Short mmCIF file of C-alpha atoms in Angstrom, two decimals:
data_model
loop_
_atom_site.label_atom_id
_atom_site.label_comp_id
_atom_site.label_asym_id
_atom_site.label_seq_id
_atom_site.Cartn_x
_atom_site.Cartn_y
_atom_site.Cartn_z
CA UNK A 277 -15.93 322.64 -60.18
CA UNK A 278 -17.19 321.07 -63.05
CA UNK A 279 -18.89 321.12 -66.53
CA UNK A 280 -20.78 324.20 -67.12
CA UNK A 281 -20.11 325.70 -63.83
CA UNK A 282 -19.01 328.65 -65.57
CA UNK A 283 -22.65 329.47 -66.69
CA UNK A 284 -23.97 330.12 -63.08
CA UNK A 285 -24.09 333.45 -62.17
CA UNK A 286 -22.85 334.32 -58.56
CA UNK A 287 -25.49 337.03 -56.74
CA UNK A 288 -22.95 339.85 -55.90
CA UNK A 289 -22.87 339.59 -52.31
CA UNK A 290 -20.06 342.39 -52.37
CA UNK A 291 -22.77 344.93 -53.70
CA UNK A 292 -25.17 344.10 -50.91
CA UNK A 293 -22.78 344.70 -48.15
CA UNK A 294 -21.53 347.28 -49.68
CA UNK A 295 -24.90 349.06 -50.20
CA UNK A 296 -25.61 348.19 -46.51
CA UNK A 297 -22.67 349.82 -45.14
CA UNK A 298 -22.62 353.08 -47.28
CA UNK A 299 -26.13 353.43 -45.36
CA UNK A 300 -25.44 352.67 -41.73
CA UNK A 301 -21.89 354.34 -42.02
CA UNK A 302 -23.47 357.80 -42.57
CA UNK A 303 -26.80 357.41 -40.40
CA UNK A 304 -23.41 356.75 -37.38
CA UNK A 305 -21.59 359.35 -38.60
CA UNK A 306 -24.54 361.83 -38.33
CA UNK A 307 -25.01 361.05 -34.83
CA UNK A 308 -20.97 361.47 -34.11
CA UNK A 309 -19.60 363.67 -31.74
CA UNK A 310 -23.41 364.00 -30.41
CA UNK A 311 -23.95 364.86 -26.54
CA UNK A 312 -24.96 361.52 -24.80
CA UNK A 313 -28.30 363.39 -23.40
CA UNK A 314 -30.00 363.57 -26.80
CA UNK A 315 -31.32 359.72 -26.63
CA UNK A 316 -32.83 360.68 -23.37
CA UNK A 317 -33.99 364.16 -24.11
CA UNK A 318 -35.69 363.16 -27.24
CA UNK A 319 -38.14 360.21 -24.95
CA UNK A 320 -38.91 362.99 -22.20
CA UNK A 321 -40.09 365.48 -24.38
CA UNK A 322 -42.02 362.32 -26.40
CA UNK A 323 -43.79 361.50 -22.69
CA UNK A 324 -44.46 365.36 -22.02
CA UNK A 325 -45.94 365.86 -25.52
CA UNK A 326 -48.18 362.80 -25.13
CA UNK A 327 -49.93 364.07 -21.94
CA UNK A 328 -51.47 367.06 -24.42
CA UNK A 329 -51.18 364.85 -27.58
CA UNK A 330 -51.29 361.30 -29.05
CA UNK A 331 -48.64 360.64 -31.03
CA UNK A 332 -46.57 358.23 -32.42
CA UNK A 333 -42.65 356.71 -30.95
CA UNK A 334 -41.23 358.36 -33.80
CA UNK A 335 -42.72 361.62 -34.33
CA UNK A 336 -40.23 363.25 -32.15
CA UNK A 337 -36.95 364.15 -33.82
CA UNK A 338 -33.91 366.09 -31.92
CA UNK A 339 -30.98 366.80 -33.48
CA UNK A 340 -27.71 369.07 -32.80
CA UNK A 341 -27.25 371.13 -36.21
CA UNK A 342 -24.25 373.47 -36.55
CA UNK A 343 -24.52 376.44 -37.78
CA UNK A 344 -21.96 378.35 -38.95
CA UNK A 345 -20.35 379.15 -34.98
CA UNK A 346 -23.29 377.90 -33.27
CA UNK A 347 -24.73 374.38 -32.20
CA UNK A 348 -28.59 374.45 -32.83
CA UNK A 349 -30.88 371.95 -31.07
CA UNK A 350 -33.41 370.96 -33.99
CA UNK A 351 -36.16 369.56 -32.12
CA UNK A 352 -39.47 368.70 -34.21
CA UNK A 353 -42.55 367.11 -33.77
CA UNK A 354 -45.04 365.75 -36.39
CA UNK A 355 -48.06 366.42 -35.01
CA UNK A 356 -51.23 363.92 -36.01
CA UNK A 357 -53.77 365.12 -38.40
CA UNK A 358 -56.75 366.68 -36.99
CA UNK A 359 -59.60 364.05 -38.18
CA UNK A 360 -57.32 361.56 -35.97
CA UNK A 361 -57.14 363.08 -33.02
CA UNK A 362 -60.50 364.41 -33.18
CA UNK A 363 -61.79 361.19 -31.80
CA UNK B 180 11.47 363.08 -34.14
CA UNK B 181 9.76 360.16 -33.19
CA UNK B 182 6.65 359.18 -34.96
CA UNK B 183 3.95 357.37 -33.04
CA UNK B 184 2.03 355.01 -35.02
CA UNK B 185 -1.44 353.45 -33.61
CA UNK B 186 -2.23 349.96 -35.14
CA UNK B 187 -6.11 349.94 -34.28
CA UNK B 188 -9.41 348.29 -35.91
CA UNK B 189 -11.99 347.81 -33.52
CA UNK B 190 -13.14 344.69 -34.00
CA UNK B 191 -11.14 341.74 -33.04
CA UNK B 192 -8.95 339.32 -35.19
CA UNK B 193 -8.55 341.11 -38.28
CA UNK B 194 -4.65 341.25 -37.68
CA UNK B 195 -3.59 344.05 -35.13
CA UNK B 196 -0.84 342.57 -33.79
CA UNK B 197 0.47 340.28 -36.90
CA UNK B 198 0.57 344.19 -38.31
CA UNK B 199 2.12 345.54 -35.65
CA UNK B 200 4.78 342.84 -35.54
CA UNK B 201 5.50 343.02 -39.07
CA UNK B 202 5.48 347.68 -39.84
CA UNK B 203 8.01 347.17 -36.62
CA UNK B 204 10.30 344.55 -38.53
CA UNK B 205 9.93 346.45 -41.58
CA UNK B 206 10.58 349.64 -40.33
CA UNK B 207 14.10 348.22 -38.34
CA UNK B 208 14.59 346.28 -41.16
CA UNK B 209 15.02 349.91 -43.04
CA UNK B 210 17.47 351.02 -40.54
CA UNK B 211 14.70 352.75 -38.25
CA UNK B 212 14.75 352.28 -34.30
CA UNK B 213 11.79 350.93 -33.59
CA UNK B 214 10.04 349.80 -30.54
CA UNK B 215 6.79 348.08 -30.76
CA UNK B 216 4.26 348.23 -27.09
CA UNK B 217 1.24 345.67 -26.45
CA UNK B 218 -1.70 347.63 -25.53
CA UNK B 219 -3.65 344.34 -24.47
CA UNK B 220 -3.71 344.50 -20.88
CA UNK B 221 -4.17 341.04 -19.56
CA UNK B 222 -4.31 339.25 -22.93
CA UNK B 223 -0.49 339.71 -23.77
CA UNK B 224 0.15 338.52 -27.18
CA UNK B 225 2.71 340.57 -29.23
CA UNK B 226 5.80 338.50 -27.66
CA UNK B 227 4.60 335.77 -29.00
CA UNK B 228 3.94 336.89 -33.01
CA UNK B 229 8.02 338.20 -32.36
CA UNK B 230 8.56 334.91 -31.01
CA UNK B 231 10.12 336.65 -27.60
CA UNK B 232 7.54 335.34 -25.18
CA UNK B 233 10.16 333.55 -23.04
CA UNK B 234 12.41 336.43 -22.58
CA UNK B 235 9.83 338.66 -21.04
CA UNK B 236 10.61 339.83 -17.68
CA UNK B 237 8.92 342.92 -16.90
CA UNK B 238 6.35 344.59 -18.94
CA UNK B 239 4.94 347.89 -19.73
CA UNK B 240 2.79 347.91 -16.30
CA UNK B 241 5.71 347.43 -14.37
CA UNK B 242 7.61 349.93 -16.18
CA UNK B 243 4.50 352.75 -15.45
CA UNK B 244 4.50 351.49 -11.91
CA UNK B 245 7.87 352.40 -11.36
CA UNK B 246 8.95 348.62 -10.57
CA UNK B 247 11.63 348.72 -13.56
CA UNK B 248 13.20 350.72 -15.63
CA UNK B 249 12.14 351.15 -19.17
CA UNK B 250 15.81 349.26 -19.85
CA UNK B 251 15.26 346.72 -18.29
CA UNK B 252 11.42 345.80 -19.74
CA UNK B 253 12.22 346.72 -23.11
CA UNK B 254 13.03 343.14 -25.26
CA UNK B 255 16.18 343.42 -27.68
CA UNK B 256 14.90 341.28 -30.57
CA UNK B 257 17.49 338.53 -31.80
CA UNK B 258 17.09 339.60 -35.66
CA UNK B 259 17.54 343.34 -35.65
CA UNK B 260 19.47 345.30 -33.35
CA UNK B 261 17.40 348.32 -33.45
CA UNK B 262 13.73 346.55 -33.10
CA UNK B 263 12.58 346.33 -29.12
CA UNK B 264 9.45 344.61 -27.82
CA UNK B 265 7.46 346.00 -24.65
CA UNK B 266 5.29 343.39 -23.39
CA UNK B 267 1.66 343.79 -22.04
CA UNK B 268 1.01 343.09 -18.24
CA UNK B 269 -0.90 339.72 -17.62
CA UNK B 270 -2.78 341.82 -14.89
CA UNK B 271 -6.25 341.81 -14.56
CA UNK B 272 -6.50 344.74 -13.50
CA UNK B 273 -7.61 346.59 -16.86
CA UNK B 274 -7.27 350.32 -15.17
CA UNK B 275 -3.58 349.51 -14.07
CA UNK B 276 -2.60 351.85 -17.01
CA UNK B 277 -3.20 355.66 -17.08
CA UNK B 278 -1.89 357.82 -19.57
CA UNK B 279 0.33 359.80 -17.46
CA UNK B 280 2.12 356.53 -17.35
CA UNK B 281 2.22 356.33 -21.03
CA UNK B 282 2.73 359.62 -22.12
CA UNK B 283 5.97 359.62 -19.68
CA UNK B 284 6.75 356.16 -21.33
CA UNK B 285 6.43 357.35 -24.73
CA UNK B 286 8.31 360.65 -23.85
CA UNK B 287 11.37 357.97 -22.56
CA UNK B 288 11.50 356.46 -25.88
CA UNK B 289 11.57 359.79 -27.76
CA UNK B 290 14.39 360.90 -25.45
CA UNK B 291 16.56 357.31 -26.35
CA UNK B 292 16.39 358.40 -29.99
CA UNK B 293 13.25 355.70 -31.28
CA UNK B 294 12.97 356.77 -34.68
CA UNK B 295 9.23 354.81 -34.22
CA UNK B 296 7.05 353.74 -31.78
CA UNK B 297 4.30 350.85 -32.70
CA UNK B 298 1.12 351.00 -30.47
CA UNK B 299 -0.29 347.39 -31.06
CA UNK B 300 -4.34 348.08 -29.71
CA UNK B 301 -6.73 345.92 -28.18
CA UNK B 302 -9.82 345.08 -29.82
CA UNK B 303 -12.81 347.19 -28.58
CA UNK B 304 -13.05 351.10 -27.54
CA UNK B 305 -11.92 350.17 -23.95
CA UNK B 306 -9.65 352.03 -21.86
CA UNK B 307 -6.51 349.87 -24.09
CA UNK B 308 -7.47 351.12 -27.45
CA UNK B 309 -7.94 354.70 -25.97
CA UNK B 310 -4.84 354.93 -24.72
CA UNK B 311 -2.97 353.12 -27.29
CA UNK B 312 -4.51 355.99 -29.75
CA UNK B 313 -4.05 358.39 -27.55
CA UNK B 314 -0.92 359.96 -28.16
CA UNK B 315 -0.88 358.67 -32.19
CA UNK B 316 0.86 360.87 -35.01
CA UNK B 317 -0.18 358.55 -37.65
CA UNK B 318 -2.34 355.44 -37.28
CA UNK B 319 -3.21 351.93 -39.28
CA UNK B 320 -6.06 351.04 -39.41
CA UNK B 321 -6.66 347.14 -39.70
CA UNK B 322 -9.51 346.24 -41.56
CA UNK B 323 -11.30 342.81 -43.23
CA UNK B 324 -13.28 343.04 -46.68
CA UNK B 325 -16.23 342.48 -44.45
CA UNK B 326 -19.05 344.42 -42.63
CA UNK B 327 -18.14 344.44 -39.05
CA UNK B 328 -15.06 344.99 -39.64
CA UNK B 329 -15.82 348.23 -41.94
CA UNK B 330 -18.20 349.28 -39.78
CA UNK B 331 -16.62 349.13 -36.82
CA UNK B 332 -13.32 350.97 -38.48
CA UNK B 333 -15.58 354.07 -38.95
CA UNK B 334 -16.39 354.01 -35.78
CA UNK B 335 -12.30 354.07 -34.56
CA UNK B 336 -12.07 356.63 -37.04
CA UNK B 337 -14.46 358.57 -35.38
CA UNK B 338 -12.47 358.18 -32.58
CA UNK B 339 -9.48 358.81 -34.08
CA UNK B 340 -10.83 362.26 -35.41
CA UNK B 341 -12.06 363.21 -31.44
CA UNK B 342 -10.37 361.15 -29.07
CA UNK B 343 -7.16 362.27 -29.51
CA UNK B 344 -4.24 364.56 -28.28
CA UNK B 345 -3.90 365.46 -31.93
CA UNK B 346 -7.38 366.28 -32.27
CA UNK B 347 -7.64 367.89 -29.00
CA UNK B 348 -4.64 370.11 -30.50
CA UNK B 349 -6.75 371.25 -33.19
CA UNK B 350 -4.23 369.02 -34.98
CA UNK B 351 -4.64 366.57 -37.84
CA UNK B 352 -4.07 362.66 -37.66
CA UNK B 353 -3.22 361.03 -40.66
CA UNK B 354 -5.40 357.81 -40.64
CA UNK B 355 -4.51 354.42 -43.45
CA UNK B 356 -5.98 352.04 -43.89
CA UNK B 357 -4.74 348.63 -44.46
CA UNK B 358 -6.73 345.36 -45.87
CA UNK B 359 -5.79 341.89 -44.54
CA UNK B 360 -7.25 338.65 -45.86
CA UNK B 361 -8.20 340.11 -48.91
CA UNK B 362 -8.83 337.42 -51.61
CA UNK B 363 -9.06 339.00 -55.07
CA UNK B 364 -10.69 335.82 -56.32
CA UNK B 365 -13.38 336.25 -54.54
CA UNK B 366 -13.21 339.59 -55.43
CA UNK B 367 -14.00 339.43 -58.78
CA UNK B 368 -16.47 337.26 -58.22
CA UNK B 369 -18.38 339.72 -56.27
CA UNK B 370 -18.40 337.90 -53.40
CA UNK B 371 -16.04 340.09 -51.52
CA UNK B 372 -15.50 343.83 -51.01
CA UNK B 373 -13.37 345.53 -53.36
CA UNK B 374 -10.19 347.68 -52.46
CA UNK B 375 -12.12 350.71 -53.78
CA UNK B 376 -15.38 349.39 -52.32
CA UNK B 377 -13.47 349.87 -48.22
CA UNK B 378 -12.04 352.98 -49.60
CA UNK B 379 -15.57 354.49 -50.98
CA UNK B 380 -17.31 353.51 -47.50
CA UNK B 381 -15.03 354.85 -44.80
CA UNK B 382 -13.49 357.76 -47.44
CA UNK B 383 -9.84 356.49 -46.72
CA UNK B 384 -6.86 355.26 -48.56
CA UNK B 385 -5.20 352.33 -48.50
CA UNK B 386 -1.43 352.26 -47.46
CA UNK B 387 -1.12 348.27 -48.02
CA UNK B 388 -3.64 345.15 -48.64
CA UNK B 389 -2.16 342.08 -47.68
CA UNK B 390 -3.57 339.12 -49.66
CA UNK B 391 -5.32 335.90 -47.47
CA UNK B 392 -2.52 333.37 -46.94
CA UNK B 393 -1.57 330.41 -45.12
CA UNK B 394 1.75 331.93 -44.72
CA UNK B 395 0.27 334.49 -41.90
CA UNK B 396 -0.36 331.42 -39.55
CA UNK B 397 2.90 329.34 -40.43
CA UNK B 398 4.86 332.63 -39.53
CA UNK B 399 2.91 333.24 -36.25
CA UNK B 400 3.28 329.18 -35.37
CA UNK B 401 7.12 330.18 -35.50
CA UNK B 402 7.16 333.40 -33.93
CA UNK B 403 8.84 334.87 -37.21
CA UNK B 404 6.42 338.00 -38.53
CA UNK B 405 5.50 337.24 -41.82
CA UNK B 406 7.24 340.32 -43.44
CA UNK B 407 10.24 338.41 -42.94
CA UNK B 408 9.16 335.43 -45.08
CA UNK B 409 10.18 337.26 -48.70
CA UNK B 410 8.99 334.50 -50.28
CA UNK B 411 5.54 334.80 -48.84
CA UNK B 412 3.15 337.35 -51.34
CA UNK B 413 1.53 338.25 -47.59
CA UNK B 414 5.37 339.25 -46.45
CA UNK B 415 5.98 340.98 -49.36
CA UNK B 416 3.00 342.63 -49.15
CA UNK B 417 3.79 344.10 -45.77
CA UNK B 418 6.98 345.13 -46.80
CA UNK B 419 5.74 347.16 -49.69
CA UNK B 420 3.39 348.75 -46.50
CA UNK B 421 6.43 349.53 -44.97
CA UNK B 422 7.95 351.30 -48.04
CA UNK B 423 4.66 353.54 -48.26
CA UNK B 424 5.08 354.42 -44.78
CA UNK B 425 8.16 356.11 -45.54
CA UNK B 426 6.58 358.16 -48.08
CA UNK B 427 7.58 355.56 -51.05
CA UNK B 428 5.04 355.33 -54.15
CA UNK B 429 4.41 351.47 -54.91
CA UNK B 430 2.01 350.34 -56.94
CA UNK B 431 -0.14 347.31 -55.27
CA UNK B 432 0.53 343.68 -55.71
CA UNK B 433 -1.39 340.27 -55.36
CA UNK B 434 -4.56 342.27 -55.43
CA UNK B 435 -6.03 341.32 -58.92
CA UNK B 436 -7.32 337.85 -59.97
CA UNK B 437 -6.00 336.11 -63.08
CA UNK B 438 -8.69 334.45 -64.63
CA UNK B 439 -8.38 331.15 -66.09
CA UNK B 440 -8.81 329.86 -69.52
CA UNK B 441 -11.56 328.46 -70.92
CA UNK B 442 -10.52 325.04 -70.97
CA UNK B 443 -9.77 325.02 -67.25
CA UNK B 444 -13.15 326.70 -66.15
CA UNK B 445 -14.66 323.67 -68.89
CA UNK B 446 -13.30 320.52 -67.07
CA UNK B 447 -12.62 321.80 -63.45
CA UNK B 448 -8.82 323.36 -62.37
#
């Protein structure tokens, strides 16, 4: 502490982190209470898909939605444009 | 009716069992019977925050095994009459309690007339913390102005909300949290997480926040739980905790930073 100390300003850590957690608390929460097969379901269907089409790790998505009484499996897949896969 | 209260957090060393020492003082400080259980299989540490570790004789495995009687394991403490300690096992064997054995435990206690029944949890989502949640009316959760600490509260939450008799019941569990080693100096200079900040994140509220002090450490040195230090703003933090718990409305102390002049911020303070 000293002489014109006072005339730094701090970088607001607390912001940051808190920025940080607000995100990675609710991508967690949406995968809460999720069966323990989806991880594995979601990479089988991504080798299946790839013997008929190239496509990129993350192009398969499979979720469990509820709706209303139900539990849906979402599954999509973002197919490659067609100039791409022409070749 | 006895209450069953889960002190739980996740992550390790934010102040689980200095926590749980200090609601069970508090609450048998208040009249209440209390007893307080260690959770932590094999890393027994509750005796010594209550400063009883040389009185145990049997502990909460032996009790499950049928090797004593609940009697016999539970620890009178020396400064209230109606506060009792049940130790941990020192076993290694991490599976050597079920929750039949709790449950019938717990069911004991209720039958003796414990107004309150302190679950002090391990760290992690092991077999400990599940049981010691288990069975939970109400629970505390510990948690540090700090990342991992948040983060991995949501994720006991999460637990709390599924994992649960309550929740298997269809029933609600009231979850609090509680701040330790929360410096409002650092506070307001953004460098730490704010009260609200925890409470935005994990979309709880706070029952106590116990301010960072040197007290915490001199208390467990001595085996005395810091609530009973009254002249310590940590102790008298817990005790306002205490008074919440009971359905009291306190305003919160030692949580705001008083900033200094300009003089003092001129030449150094």
């Amino acid at each position: 502490m000293g002489l014109f100390d006072f005339l730094k300003t701090k970088k607001n850590t607390a912001s940051i982190a808190k920025e940080r957690l607000r995100i990675i608390v609710a991508q967690e929460r949406s995968h809460r209470g999720a069966p323990d097969y989806l991880p594995l379901l979601q990479r089988e269907l991504l080798e299946v898909i790839r013997k008929y089409v190239s496509i990129d790790v993350d192009a398969v998505k499979v979720d469990l939605v509820k709706d209303g009484e139900h539990d849906v499996l979402d599954i999509s897949v973002a197919l490659p444009d067609e100039r791409a896969s022409a070749a | 009716m006895t209450e069953i209260l889960v002190v739980t957090s996740g992550k390790g060393g934010v102040g689980k069992t200095t926590t749980s020492a200090s609601i069970a003082c508090g609450l048998a400080r208040r009249g209440k019977k209390v007893a307080v259980i260690d959770f932590d299989v094999g890393l027994r540490n509750l005796d010594l925050i209550m400063g009883c570790e040389r009185r145990v004789v049997y502990d909460f495995v032996n009790v499950t095994h049928g090797e004593a009687s609940l009697k016999q394991a539970l620890i009178k403490d020396k400064r209230f009459d109606t506060l009792f300690v049940l130790a941990a096992s020192q076993t290694r064997d991490k599976d050597a309690l079920t929750k039949e054995g709790v449950e019938k435990v717990l069911k004991d206690l209720a039958d003796d007339g414990f107004d309150y029944v302190v679950c002090d949890s391990p760290a992690g989502i092991e077999k400990g913390a599940f049981l010691a949640m288990y069975f939970a009316d109400q629970a505390i959760v510990v948690v540090n102005p700090e990342v991992s600490s948040v983060r991995d509260s949501d994720r006991i939450l999460g637990l709390l909300d599924s994992k649960t008799r309550r929740a298997e019941n269809g029933e609600t569990l009231k979850a609090n949290l509680l701040l330790t080693r929360y410096n409002p100096e650092r506070v307001d200079g953004g460098e730490m997480l704010s009260i609200k900040d925890v409470e935005e994140v994990l979309g709880l509220k706070t029952i106590g926040v116990i301010p960072e002090s040197g007290d915490v450490l001199n208390a467990s040195n001595k085996g005395e739980p810091v609530i009973l230090d009254m002249e310590s703003n940590a102790g008298l933090a817990y005790d306002d905790a205490v008074a919440r718990l009971l359905g009291e409305d306190k305003p919160m102390r030692f949580t705001t930073f008083e900033k200094k002049g300009f003089f003092s911020k001129l030449f150094g303070g």
